[in-house]
PDB file of C-alpha atoms in Angstrom:
ATOM      1  CA  UNK A 498      16.542  21.388  -6.692  1.00 92.00           C
ATOM      2  CA  UNK A 499      13.272  19.721  -5.694  1.00 98.00           C
ATOM      3  CA  UNK A 500      11.005  21.616  -3.307  1.00 98.00           C
ATOM      4  CA  UNK A 501      10.119  19.464  -0.312  1.00 98.00           C
ATOM      5  CA  UNK A 502       7.224  19.611   2.123  1.00 98.00           C
ATOM      6  CA  UNK A 503       6.817  17.685   5.374  1.00 98.00           C
ATOM      7  CA  UNK A 504       3.473  17.372   7.162  1.00 98.00           C
ATOM      8  CA  UNK A 505       3.832  16.496  10.853  1.00 96.00           C
ATOM      9  CA  UNK A 506       7.429  17.667  10.958  1.00 96.00           C
ATOM     10  CA  UNK A 507       7.624  18.029  14.740  1.00 95.00           C
ATOM     11  CA  UNK A 508       7.420  14.283  15.481  1.00 93.00           C
ATOM     12  CA  UNK A 509      10.049  11.561  15.449  1.00 92.00           C
ATOM     13  CA  UNK A 510       9.808  10.594  11.766  1.00 95.00           C
ATOM     14  CA  UNK A 511       9.421  14.235  10.689  1.00 96.00           C
ATOM     15  CA  UNK A 512      12.520  15.146  12.671  1.00 96.00           C
ATOM     16  CA  UNK A 513      14.508  12.312  11.112  1.00 97.00           C
ATOM     17  CA  UNK A 514      13.436  13.477   7.644  1.00 98.00           C
ATOM     18  CA  UNK A 515      14.655  16.980   8.446  1.00 98.00           C
ATOM     19  CA  UNK A 516      18.024  15.662   9.664  1.00 97.00           C
ATOM     20  CA  UNK A 517      18.498  13.722   6.431  1.00 98.00           C
ATOM     21  CA  UNK A 518      17.140  16.320   4.021  1.00 98.00           C
ATOM     22  CA  UNK A 519      19.073  19.332   5.334  1.00 97.00           C
ATOM     23  CA  UNK A 520      22.146  17.522   3.958  1.00 95.00           C
ATOM     24  CA  UNK A 521      20.585  16.081   0.790  1.00 97.00           C
ATOM     25  CA  UNK A 522      22.358  17.570  -2.241  1.00 94.00           C
ATOM     26  CA  UNK A 523      19.280  17.950  -4.454  1.00 96.00           C
ATOM     27  CA  UNK A 524      16.457  19.275  -2.273  1.00 98.00           C
ATOM     28  CA  UNK A 525      15.242  22.511  -0.740  1.00 97.00           C
ATOM     29  CA  UNK A 526      12.970  22.392   2.320  1.00 97.00           C
ATOM     30  CA  UNK A 527      10.254  24.935   1.580  1.00 97.00           C
ATOM     31  CA  UNK A 528       7.266  23.718   3.621  1.00 97.00           C
ATOM     32  CA  UNK A 529       7.777  22.367   7.154  1.00 98.00           C
ATOM     33  CA  UNK A 530       4.331  21.901   8.653  1.00 97.00           C
ATOM     34  CA  UNK A 531       3.245  21.419  12.264  1.00 95.00           C
ATOM     35  CA  UNK A 532       0.005  22.771  13.649  1.00 91.00           C
ATOM     36  CA  UNK A 533       1.248  22.484  17.236  1.00 91.00           C
ATOM     37  CA  UNK A 534       4.593  24.233  16.588  1.00 95.00           C
ATOM     38  CA  UNK A 535       3.670  26.755  13.862  1.00 95.00           C
ATOM     39  CA  UNK A 536       5.829  29.868  13.966  1.00 95.00           C
ATOM     40  CA  UNK A 537       8.610  28.303  16.031  1.00 97.00           C
ATOM     41  CA  UNK A 538      12.105  27.747  14.731  1.00 98.00           C
ATOM     42  CA  UNK A 539      12.685  24.143  13.712  1.00 97.00           C
ATOM     43  CA  UNK A 540      15.790  24.165  15.903  1.00 97.00           C
ATOM     44  CA  UNK A 541      13.709  25.127  18.951  1.00 97.00           C
ATOM     45  CA  UNK A 542      11.905  21.768  18.674  1.00 96.00           C
ATOM     46  CA  UNK A 543      14.599  19.590  17.087  1.00 97.00           C
ATOM     47  CA  UNK A 544      17.387  21.215  19.086  1.00 97.00           C
ATOM     48  CA  UNK A 545      20.176  19.207  17.420  1.00 97.00           C
ATOM     49  CA  UNK A 546      19.431  21.127  14.190  1.00 97.00           C
ATOM     50  CA  UNK A 547      20.726  24.384  15.653  1.00 97.00           C
ATOM     51  CA  UNK A 548      23.172  25.705  13.060  1.00 96.00           C
ATOM     52  CA  UNK A 549      21.795  23.432  10.329  1.00 96.00           C
ATOM     53  CA  UNK A 550      18.638  25.388   9.459  1.00 96.00           C
ATOM     54  CA  UNK A 551      16.962  28.685  10.288  1.00 96.00           C
ATOM     55  CA  UNK A 552      13.595  27.478   8.965  1.00 96.00           C
ATOM     56  CA  UNK A 553      10.362  27.796  10.921  1.00 97.00           C
ATOM     57  CA  UNK A 554       7.361  25.527  11.217  1.00 97.00           C
ATOM     58  CA  UNK A 555       4.283  26.563   9.270  1.00 96.00           C
ATOM     59  CA  UNK A 556       0.609  25.673   9.565  1.00 94.00           C
ATOM     60  CA  UNK A 557      -0.020  26.268   5.859  1.00 93.00           C
ATOM     61  CA  UNK A 558       0.676  24.056   2.864  1.00 95.00           C
ATOM     62  CA  UNK A 559       2.644  25.608  -0.004  1.00 94.00           C
ATOM     63  CA  UNK A 560       3.393  24.152  -3.474  1.00 95.00           C
ATOM     64  CA  UNK A 561       6.120  21.493  -3.430  1.00 98.00           C
ATOM     65  CA  UNK A 562       7.500  18.795  -5.710  1.00 98.00           C
ATOM     66  CA  UNK A 563       7.498  16.080  -3.041  1.00 98.00           C
ATOM     67  CA  UNK A 564       5.264  15.927   0.031  1.00 98.00           C
ATOM     68  CA  UNK A 565       6.043  13.652   2.971  1.00 98.00           C
ATOM     69  CA  UNK A 566       3.161  12.797   5.308  1.00 98.00           C
ATOM     70  CA  UNK A 567       4.470  12.085   8.819  1.00 96.00           C
ATOM     71  CA  UNK A 568       1.339  12.467  10.921  1.00 92.00           C
ATOM     72  CA  UNK A 569      -0.252   9.682  12.941  1.00 86.00           C
ATOM     73  CA  UNK A 570      -2.037   6.694  11.477  1.00 85.00           C
ATOM     74  CA  UNK A 571      -5.400   7.698  10.037  1.00 90.00           C
ATOM     75  CA  UNK A 572      -4.340  11.332   9.632  1.00 94.00           C
ATOM     76  CA  UNK A 573      -2.989  11.052   6.081  1.00 96.00           C
ATOM     77  CA  UNK A 574      -6.381  10.191   4.616  1.00 96.00           C
ATOM     78  CA  UNK A 575      -7.912  13.117   6.462  1.00 96.00           C
ATOM     79  CA  UNK A 576      -5.189  15.502   5.259  1.00 96.00           C
ATOM     80  CA  UNK A 577      -5.481  14.453   1.612  1.00 96.00           C
ATOM     81  CA  UNK A 578      -9.270  14.711   1.770  1.00 95.00           C
ATOM     82  CA  UNK A 579      -9.056  18.235   3.204  1.00 95.00           C
ATOM     83  CA  UNK A 580      -6.322  19.576   0.887  1.00 95.00           C
ATOM     84  CA  UNK A 581      -6.151  19.694  -2.898  1.00 93.00           C
ATOM     85  CA  UNK A 582      -2.738  18.364  -3.899  1.00 95.00           C
ATOM     86  CA  UNK A 583      -1.613  19.086  -7.502  1.00 94.00           C
ATOM     87  CA  UNK A 584      -1.446  15.961  -9.664  1.00 93.00           C
ATOM     88  CA  UNK A 585       2.278  16.411 -10.315  1.00 94.00           C
ATOM     89  CA  UNK A 586       3.201  16.496  -6.602  1.00 98.00           C
ATOM     90  CA  UNK A 587       4.770  13.237  -5.501  1.00 98.00           C
ATOM     91  CA  UNK A 588       3.596  11.923  -2.126  1.00 98.00           C
ATOM     92  CA  UNK A 589       5.323   9.631   0.361  1.00 98.00           C
ATOM     93  CA  UNK A 590       3.065   8.587   3.232  1.00 98.00           C
ATOM     94  CA  UNK A 591       4.710   7.162   6.362  1.00 97.00           C
ATOM     95  CA  UNK A 592       1.462   6.028   8.006  1.00 96.00           C
ATOM     96  CA  UNK A 593      -0.446   2.762   7.654  1.00 96.00           C
ATOM     97  CA  UNK A 594      -3.235   4.438   5.672  1.00 97.00           C
ATOM     98  CA  UNK A 595      -2.342   3.257   2.160  1.00 98.00           C
ATOM     99  CA  UNK A 596      -0.091   0.218   2.654  1.00 97.00           C
ATOM    100  CA  UNK A 597      -2.769  -1.933   1.030  1.00 96.00           C
ATOM    101  CA  UNK A 598      -1.931   0.012  -2.181  1.00 97.00           C
ATOM    102  CA  UNK A 599      -5.377   1.633  -2.250  1.00 97.00           C
ATOM    103  CA  UNK A 600      -6.113   4.970  -3.954  1.00 97.00           C
ATOM    104  CA  UNK A 601      -3.186   4.657  -6.360  1.00 97.00           C
ATOM    105  CA  UNK A 602      -0.455   4.240  -3.749  1.00 98.00           C
ATOM    106  CA  UNK A 603       2.461   1.859  -4.353  1.00 98.00           C
ATOM    107  CA  UNK A 604       4.017  -0.098  -1.475  1.00 98.00           C
ATOM    108  CA  UNK A 605       7.461   1.412  -1.067  1.00 98.00           C
ATOM    109  CA  UNK A 606       9.844  -1.451  -0.362  1.00 98.00           C
ATOM    110  CA  UNK A 607      12.550  -0.930  -2.973  1.00 98.00           C
ATOM    111  CA  UNK A 608      14.004  -4.406  -2.473  1.00 98.00           C
ATOM    112  CA  UNK A 609      10.602  -5.821  -3.402  1.00 98.00           C
ATOM    113  CA  UNK A 610       9.391  -3.682  -6.329  1.00 98.00           C
ATOM    114  CA  UNK A 611      11.911  -1.015  -7.297  1.00 98.00           C
ATOM    115  CA  UNK A 612      10.710  -0.527 -10.878  1.00 98.00           C
ATOM    116  CA  UNK A 613       7.137   0.023  -9.709  1.00 98.00           C
ATOM    117  CA  UNK A 614       8.328   2.685  -7.256  1.00 98.00           C
ATOM    118  CA  UNK A 615      10.334   4.423  -9.978  1.00 98.00           C
ATOM    119  CA  UNK A 616       7.203   5.015 -12.044  1.00 98.00           C
ATOM    120  CA  UNK A 617       4.929   5.878  -9.103  1.00 98.00           C
ATOM    121  CA  UNK A 618       3.646   9.248  -7.917  1.00 98.00           C
ATOM    122  CA  UNK A 619       2.289   8.079  -4.548  1.00 98.00           C
ATOM    123  CA  UNK A 620       4.212   5.824  -2.171  1.00 98.00           C
ATOM    124  CA  UNK A 621       3.051   4.063   0.991  1.00 98.00           C
ATOM    125  CA  UNK A 622       6.166   3.696   3.120  1.00 98.00           C
ATOM    126  CA  UNK A 623       6.401   0.282   4.835  1.00 98.00           C
ATOM    127  CA  UNK A 624       6.168  -0.154   8.590  1.00 96.00           C
ATOM    128  CA  UNK A 625       9.356  -0.580  10.613  1.00 96.00           C
ATOM    129  CA  UNK A 626       8.754  -4.137  11.862  1.00 96.00           C
ATOM    130  CA  UNK A 627       7.423  -5.053   8.416  1.00 97.00           C
ATOM    131  CA  UNK A 628      10.605  -3.781   6.743  1.00 98.00           C
ATOM    132  CA  UNK A 629      12.913  -5.839   8.949  1.00 98.00           C
ATOM    133  CA  UNK A 630      10.823  -9.018   8.617  1.00 98.00           C
ATOM    134  CA  UNK A 631      10.163  -8.694   4.878  1.00 98.00           C
ATOM    135  CA  UNK A 632      13.863  -8.171   4.146  1.00 98.00           C
ATOM    136  CA  UNK A 633      14.598 -11.285   6.208  1.00 98.00           C
ATOM    137  CA  UNK A 634      12.177 -13.416   4.182  1.00 98.00           C
ATOM    138  CA  UNK A 635      11.961 -11.982   0.658  1.00 98.00           C
ATOM    139  CA  UNK A 636      14.665 -14.169  -0.917  1.00 98.00           C
ATOM    140  CA  UNK A 637      12.980 -17.314   0.400  1.00 97.00           C
ATOM    141  CA  UNK A 638       9.549 -16.089  -0.706  1.00 97.00           C
ATOM    142  CA  UNK A 639      10.711 -15.188  -4.208  1.00 95.00           C
ATOM    143  CA  UNK A 640      12.358 -18.607  -4.568  1.00 96.00           C
ATOM    144  CA  UNK A 641       9.156 -20.380  -3.479  1.00 95.00           C
ATOM    145  CA  UNK A 642      10.850 -21.792  -0.387  1.00 96.00           C
ATOM    146  CA  UNK A 643       8.436 -20.565   2.280  1.00 96.00           C
ATOM    147  CA  UNK A 644       6.430 -23.758   2.650  1.00 92.00           C
ATOM    148  CA  UNK A 645       5.990 -23.846   6.445  1.00 96.00           C
ATOM    149  CA  UNK A 646       4.965 -21.504   9.230  1.00 97.00           C
ATOM    150  CA  UNK A 647       7.333 -18.630   9.963  1.00 98.00           C
ATOM    151  CA  UNK A 648       8.226 -17.723  13.539  1.00 98.00           C
ATOM    152  CA  UNK A 649       9.376 -14.203  14.430  1.00 98.00           C
ATOM    153  CA  UNK A 650      10.648 -12.770  17.697  1.00 98.00           C
ATOM    154  CA  UNK A 651      11.481  -9.074  17.284  1.00 97.00           C
ATOM    155  CA  UNK A 652      12.359  -6.225  19.632  1.00 97.00           C
ATOM    156  CA  UNK A 653      12.086  -2.484  18.949  1.00 95.00           C
ATOM    157  CA  UNK A 654      13.256   0.676  20.654  1.00 91.00           C
ATOM    158  CA  UNK A 655      10.946   3.124  22.390  1.00 82.00           C
ATOM    159  CA  UNK A 656      10.859   5.551  19.431  1.00 76.00           C
ATOM    160  CA  UNK A 657       8.826   2.927  17.579  1.00 63.00           C
ATOM    161  CA  UNK A 658       5.851   3.964  19.731  1.00 54.00           C
ATOM    162  CA  UNK A 659       5.946   7.559  18.457  1.00 57.00           C
ATOM    163  CA  UNK A 660       6.327  10.798  20.381  1.00 56.00           C
ATOM    164  CA  UNK A 661       3.006  10.798  22.258  1.00 57.00           C
ATOM    165  CA  UNK A 662       3.424   9.598  25.839  1.00 55.00           C
ATOM    166  CA  UNK A 663       1.774   6.436  27.109  1.00 63.00           C
ATOM    167  CA  UNK A 664       2.168   4.267  30.190  1.00 66.00           C
ATOM    168  CA  UNK A 665       4.637   1.997  28.392  1.00 69.00           C
ATOM    169  CA  UNK A 666       6.804   4.765  26.916  1.00 66.00           C
ATOM    170  CA  UNK A 667       7.782   6.580  30.120  1.00 69.00           C
ATOM    171  CA  UNK A 668      11.462   6.160  31.019  1.00 73.00           C
ATOM    172  CA  UNK A 669      10.675   4.877  34.516  1.00 70.00           C
ATOM    173  CA  UNK A 670       8.606   2.009  33.075  1.00 73.00           C
ATOM    174  CA  UNK A 671      10.697   1.237  30.003  1.00 74.00           C
ATOM    175  CA  UNK A 672      14.151   1.376  31.597  1.00 84.00           C
ATOM    176  CA  UNK A 673      15.469  -1.971  32.895  1.00 86.00           C
ATOM    177  CA  UNK A 674      12.329  -3.621  31.545  1.00 90.00           C
ATOM    178  CA  UNK A 675      11.098  -5.720  28.635  1.00 92.00           C
ATOM    179  CA  UNK A 676       7.596  -6.766  27.580  1.00 94.00           C
ATOM    180  CA  UNK A 677       5.635  -8.228  24.678  1.00 95.00           C
ATOM    181  CA  UNK A 678       2.675  -6.566  22.996  1.00 92.00           C
ATOM    182  CA  UNK A 679       0.181  -7.410  20.244  1.00 91.00           C
ATOM    183  CA  UNK A 680       1.381 -11.022  20.102  1.00 93.00           C
ATOM    184  CA  UNK A 681       0.127 -12.696  16.889  1.00 94.00           C
ATOM    185  CA  UNK A 682      -2.015  -9.613  16.054  1.00 93.00           C
ATOM    186  CA  UNK A 683       0.439  -6.817  15.209  1.00 90.00           C
ATOM    187  CA  UNK A 684      -0.869  -4.470  12.498  1.00 91.00           C
ATOM    188  CA  UNK A 685       2.208  -4.987  10.304  1.00 94.00           C
ATOM    189  CA  UNK A 686       1.218  -8.619   9.694  1.00 95.00           C
ATOM    190  CA  UNK A 687      -1.205  -7.462   6.991  1.00 95.00           C
ATOM    191  CA  UNK A 688       1.469  -5.863   4.820  1.00 97.00           C
ATOM    192  CA  UNK A 689       3.922  -8.684   5.547  1.00 97.00           C
ATOM    193  CA  UNK A 690       1.368 -11.166   4.220  1.00 96.00           C
ATOM    194  CA  UNK A 691       0.788  -9.016   1.137  1.00 96.00           C
ATOM    195  CA  UNK A 692       4.497  -8.907   0.272  1.00 97.00           C
ATOM    196  CA  UNK A 693       5.301 -12.549   1.049  1.00 96.00           C
ATOM    197  CA  UNK A 694       2.233 -13.710  -0.865  1.00 95.00           C
ATOM    198  CA  UNK A 695       3.021 -11.760  -4.032  1.00 92.00           C
ATOM    199  CA  UNK A 696       4.673 -14.737  -5.798  1.00 79.00           C
ATOM    200  CA  UNK A 697       3.278 -17.720  -3.904  1.00 82.00           C
ATOM    201  CA  UNK A 698       0.835 -18.382  -1.075  1.00 88.00           C
ATOM    202  CA  UNK A 699       1.887 -16.445   2.020  1.00 90.00           C
ATOM    203  CA  UNK A 700       2.909 -18.597   4.983  1.00 93.00           C
ATOM    204  CA  UNK A 701       1.439 -18.158   8.437  1.00 96.00           C
ATOM    205  CA  UNK A 702       3.648 -15.714  10.335  1.00 97.00           C
ATOM    206  CA  UNK A 703       3.717 -16.163  14.107  1.00 98.00           C
ATOM    207  CA  UNK A 704       4.983 -12.776  15.301  1.00 97.00           C
ATOM    208  CA  UNK A 705       5.900 -11.895  18.892  1.00 97.00           C
ATOM    209  CA  UNK A 706       6.915  -8.198  19.183  1.00 97.00           C
ATOM    210  CA  UNK A 707       8.904  -6.968  22.202  1.00 96.00           C
ATOM    211  CA  UNK A 708       9.366  -3.512  23.658  1.00 93.00           C
ATOM    212  CA  UNK A 709      13.072  -2.959  24.311  1.00 92.00           C
ATOM    213  CA  UNK A 710      14.627  -0.662  26.903  1.00 91.00           C
ATOM    214  CA  UNK A 711      16.597   1.318  24.304  1.00 90.00           C
ATOM    215  CA  UNK A 712      15.666   4.270  22.094  1.00 87.00           C
ATOM    216  CA  UNK A 713      16.026   3.090  18.524  1.00 93.00           C
ATOM    217  CA  UNK A 714      16.658   0.029  16.408  1.00 96.00           C
ATOM    218  CA  UNK A 715      14.978  -3.292  15.614  1.00 98.00           C
ATOM    219  CA  UNK A 716      16.288  -6.836  15.775  1.00 98.00           C
ATOM    220  CA  UNK A 717      14.048  -9.472  14.206  1.00 98.00           C
ATOM    221  CA  UNK A 718      14.969 -13.142  14.589  1.00 98.00           C
ATOM    222  CA  UNK A 719      13.048 -15.132  12.003  1.00 98.00           C
ATOM    223  CA  UNK A 720      13.092 -18.894  11.492  1.00 98.00           C
ATOM    224  CA  UNK A 721      11.301 -21.419   9.309  1.00 98.00           C
ATOM    225  CA  UNK A 722      11.796 -24.862   7.775  1.00 98.00           C
ATOM    226  CA  UNK A 723      14.562 -25.083   5.157  1.00 97.00           C
ATOM    227  CA  UNK A 724      16.075 -28.097   3.406  1.00 95.00           C
ATOM    228  CA  UNK A 725      19.178 -26.537   1.845  1.00 95.00           C
ATOM    229  CA  UNK A 726      22.671 -25.967   3.203  1.00 97.00           C
ATOM    230  CA  UNK A 727      23.947 -22.811   4.846  1.00 96.00           C
ATOM    231  CA  UNK A 728      26.135 -22.114   1.826  1.00 97.00           C
ATOM    232  CA  UNK A 729      23.093 -22.356  -0.462  1.00 98.00           C
ATOM    233  CA  UNK A 730      21.100 -20.028   1.791  1.00 98.00           C
ATOM    234  CA  UNK A 731      23.855 -17.423   1.846  1.00 98.00           C
ATOM    235  CA  UNK A 732      24.236 -17.613  -1.949  1.00 98.00           C
ATOM    236  CA  UNK A 733      20.461 -17.175  -2.366  1.00 98.00           C
ATOM    237  CA  UNK A 734      20.457 -14.040  -0.198  1.00 98.00           C
ATOM    238  CA  UNK A 735      23.597 -12.515  -1.680  1.00 98.00           C
ATOM    239  CA  UNK A 736      22.247 -12.990  -5.197  1.00 98.00           C
ATOM    240  CA  UNK A 737      18.862 -11.523  -4.301  1.00 98.00           C
ATOM    241  CA  UNK A 738      20.357  -8.403  -2.705  1.00 98.00           C
ATOM    242  CA  UNK A 739      23.291  -7.878  -5.081  1.00 98.00           C
ATOM    243  CA  UNK A 740      21.668  -4.732  -6.531  1.00 97.00           C
ATOM    244  CA  UNK A 741      20.295  -3.449  -3.212  1.00 98.00           C
ATOM    245  CA  UNK A 742      22.684  -0.786  -1.877  1.00 98.00           C
ATOM    246  CA  UNK A 743      21.398  -0.896   1.700  1.00 98.00           C
ATOM    247  CA  UNK A 744      21.024  -4.633   2.446  1.00 98.00           C
ATOM    248  CA  UNK A 745      24.042  -6.718   3.384  1.00 98.00           C
ATOM    249  CA  UNK A 746      24.518 -10.361   4.361  1.00 98.00           C
ATOM    250  CA  UNK A 747      26.909 -10.596   7.314  1.00 98.00           C
ATOM    251  CA  UNK A 748      29.087 -13.664   7.943  1.00 97.00           C
ATOM    252  CA  UNK A 749      29.019 -12.828  11.672  1.00 97.00           C
ATOM    253  CA  UNK A 750      26.266 -12.338  14.239  1.00 98.00           C
ATOM    254  CA  UNK A 751      24.655  -8.921  13.879  1.00 98.00           C
ATOM    255  CA  UNK A 752      23.643  -6.329  16.456  1.00 97.00           C
ATOM    256  CA  UNK A 753      21.536  -3.191  16.461  1.00 97.00           C
ATOM    257  CA  UNK A 754      24.389  -0.685  16.924  1.00 96.00           C
ATOM    258  CA  UNK A 755      25.838  -1.722  13.567  1.00 97.00           C
ATOM    259  CA  UNK A 756      22.903  -0.104  11.755  1.00 98.00           C
ATOM    260  CA  UNK A 757      21.520   2.564  14.104  1.00 97.00           C
ATOM    261  CA  UNK A 758      21.643   5.978  12.384  1.00 97.00           C
ATOM    262  CA  UNK A 759      21.911   4.366   8.927  1.00 98.00           C
ATOM    263  CA  UNK A 760      19.570   3.230   6.162  1.00 98.00           C
ATOM    264  CA  UNK A 761      21.155  -0.230   6.186  1.00 98.00           C
ATOM    265  CA  UNK A 762      19.760  -3.650   6.954  1.00 98.00           C
ATOM    266  CA  UNK A 763      22.198  -6.363   8.060  1.00 98.00           C
ATOM    267  CA  UNK A 764      21.163 -10.008   7.742  1.00 98.00           C
ATOM    268  CA  UNK A 765      22.850 -13.051   9.276  1.00 98.00           C
ATOM    269  CA  UNK A 766      21.854 -16.629   8.406  1.00 98.00           C
ATOM    270  CA  UNK A 767      22.249 -19.877  10.330  1.00 98.00           C
ATOM    271  CA  UNK A 768      21.013 -23.238   9.045  1.00 98.00           C
ATOM    272  CA  UNK A 769      20.483 -25.873  11.734  1.00 96.00           C
ATOM    273  CA  UNK A 770      18.597 -29.172  11.808  1.00 95.00           C
ATOM    274  CA  UNK A 771      16.232 -28.453   8.906  1.00 96.00           C
ATOM    275  CA  UNK A 772      15.597 -24.804   9.773  1.00 98.00           C
ATOM    276  CA  UNK A 773      17.055 -21.467   8.756  1.00 98.00           C
ATOM    277  CA  UNK A 774      17.369 -18.587  11.217  1.00 98.00           C
ATOM    278  CA  UNK A 775      17.626 -15.093   9.741  1.00 98.00           C
ATOM    279  CA  UNK A 776      18.619 -12.263  12.074  1.00 98.00           C
ATOM    280  CA  UNK A 777      17.663  -8.854  10.655  1.00 98.00           C
ATOM    281  CA  UNK A 778      18.679  -5.499  12.160  1.00 98.00           C
ATOM    282  CA  UNK A 779      17.617  -2.005  11.079  1.00 98.00           C
ATOM    283  CA  UNK A 780      17.157   1.469  12.531  1.00 97.00           C
ATOM    284  CA  UNK A 781      13.386   1.771  12.998  1.00 96.00           C
ATOM    285  CA  UNK A 782      13.416   5.532  12.355  1.00 97.00           C
ATOM    286  CA  UNK A 783      15.625   5.447   9.255  1.00 97.00           C
ATOM    287  CA  UNK A 784      15.431   2.225   7.210  1.00 98.00           C
ATOM    288  CA  UNK A 785      12.148   1.576   8.991  1.00 97.00           C
ATOM    289  CA  UNK A 786      10.731   5.026   8.262  1.00 97.00           C
ATOM    290  CA  UNK A 787      12.364   8.302   7.182  1.00 98.00           C
ATOM    291  CA  UNK A 788      15.463   6.983   5.439  1.00 98.00           C
ATOM    292  CA  UNK A 789      13.383   4.548   3.427  1.00 98.00           C
ATOM    293  CA  UNK A 790      11.065   7.453   2.569  1.00 98.00           C
ATOM    294  CA  UNK A 791      14.035   9.398   1.153  1.00 98.00           C
ATOM    295  CA  UNK A 792      15.171   6.267  -0.702  1.00 98.00           C
ATOM    296  CA  UNK A 793      11.718   6.115  -2.289  1.00 98.00           C
ATOM    297  CA  UNK A 794      11.824   9.812  -3.170  1.00 98.00           C
ATOM    298  CA  UNK A 795      15.193   9.310  -4.872  1.00 98.00           C
ATOM    299  CA  UNK A 796      13.790   6.461  -6.951  1.00 98.00           C
ATOM    300  CA  UNK A 797      10.672   8.400  -7.974  1.00 98.00           C
ATOM    301  CA  UNK A 798      12.744  11.388  -9.062  1.00 98.00           C
ATOM    302  CA  UNK A 799      15.269   9.317 -11.002  1.00 98.00           C
ATOM    303  CA  UNK A 800      18.146  10.168  -8.665  1.00 98.00           C
ATOM    304  CA  UNK A 801      20.779   7.766  -7.308  1.00 97.00           C
ATOM    305  CA  UNK A 802      19.030   5.569  -4.756  1.00 97.00           C
ATOM    306  CA  UNK A 803      21.651   6.410  -2.131  1.00 98.00           C
ATOM    307  CA  UNK A 804      21.518  10.226  -2.498  1.00 98.00           C
ATOM    308  CA  UNK A 805      21.584  11.915   0.906  1.00 97.00           C
ATOM    309  CA  UNK A 806      21.720   8.571   2.702  1.00 98.00           C
ATOM    310  CA  UNK A 807      25.452   8.127   3.241  1.00 97.00           C
ATOM    311  CA  UNK A 808      24.878   8.088   7.002  1.00 97.00           C
ATOM    312  CA  UNK A 809      27.360   6.983   9.670  1.00 94.00           C
ATOM    313  CA  UNK A 810      26.532   4.276  12.211  1.00 94.00           C
ATOM    314  CA  UNK A 811      27.030   5.216  15.877  1.00 88.00           C
ATOM    315  CA  UNK A 812      29.332   2.235  16.561  1.00 83.00           C
ATOM    316  CA  UNK A 813      29.497   2.820  20.321  1.00 84.00           C
TER     317      UNK A 813
END
């Protein structure tokens, strides 16, 4: 049994990690950190975990085999600078701090560089929008077929903004509403460019993010120039993802509820008039964050990639 620590365990991604890991067959949660909730029962904050764990939040770091960093962006660097982490402790950071693969971190998109993750000790978990868009485009990028600008229109649920309240996360503003934000400038464009440019020059990605009036999930609709047939596109994607246990090519239109509460990504392709449209749906908190973090942990520890991630979609 691997000893697990979570820093920032009271937030959305920390809570999702707890929900997954309390049922993981090979781990033991020994260090659940939150400065704001120290001493409280985990189930007093994440009330759905009543009956699943009697653990309490702690303000102190104890020795663990794997440490997940779930604090806000910029906080991971501060935490690692202030705390001496043993060399053998594996780290998975869910912030943006190391997604440029600085300081020995490896970018943790298994469908992009699984073997590199397997030999890593420090993982930078991808962003949620980045995950959905990269999975939509990786087969084209790896085949050298991204030769024109890419256009992305993507919508995310309110949990994508984190737990801290802001004017645009209040229910009264978000409900029955939709808006764009950070058009053409979203922070995930940097890592998207890094991944898409790994084999050939990265295309320009024109990204329009939307705030949706729902809690969780991402739909990214991505299109670019393409000269092949629909059958060729589907074959390209199915071949690329044949050894990826969480990515599936759907013959039908996809929707967010198919993947919410799972670590899956569903892709649907349509070729029309010299362009290919790829619709990509994921759960922003699971495949876009905590589930992908557990997937990376499994790979680093040499366990089955799917361990603890046999999650059920909500369906309705």
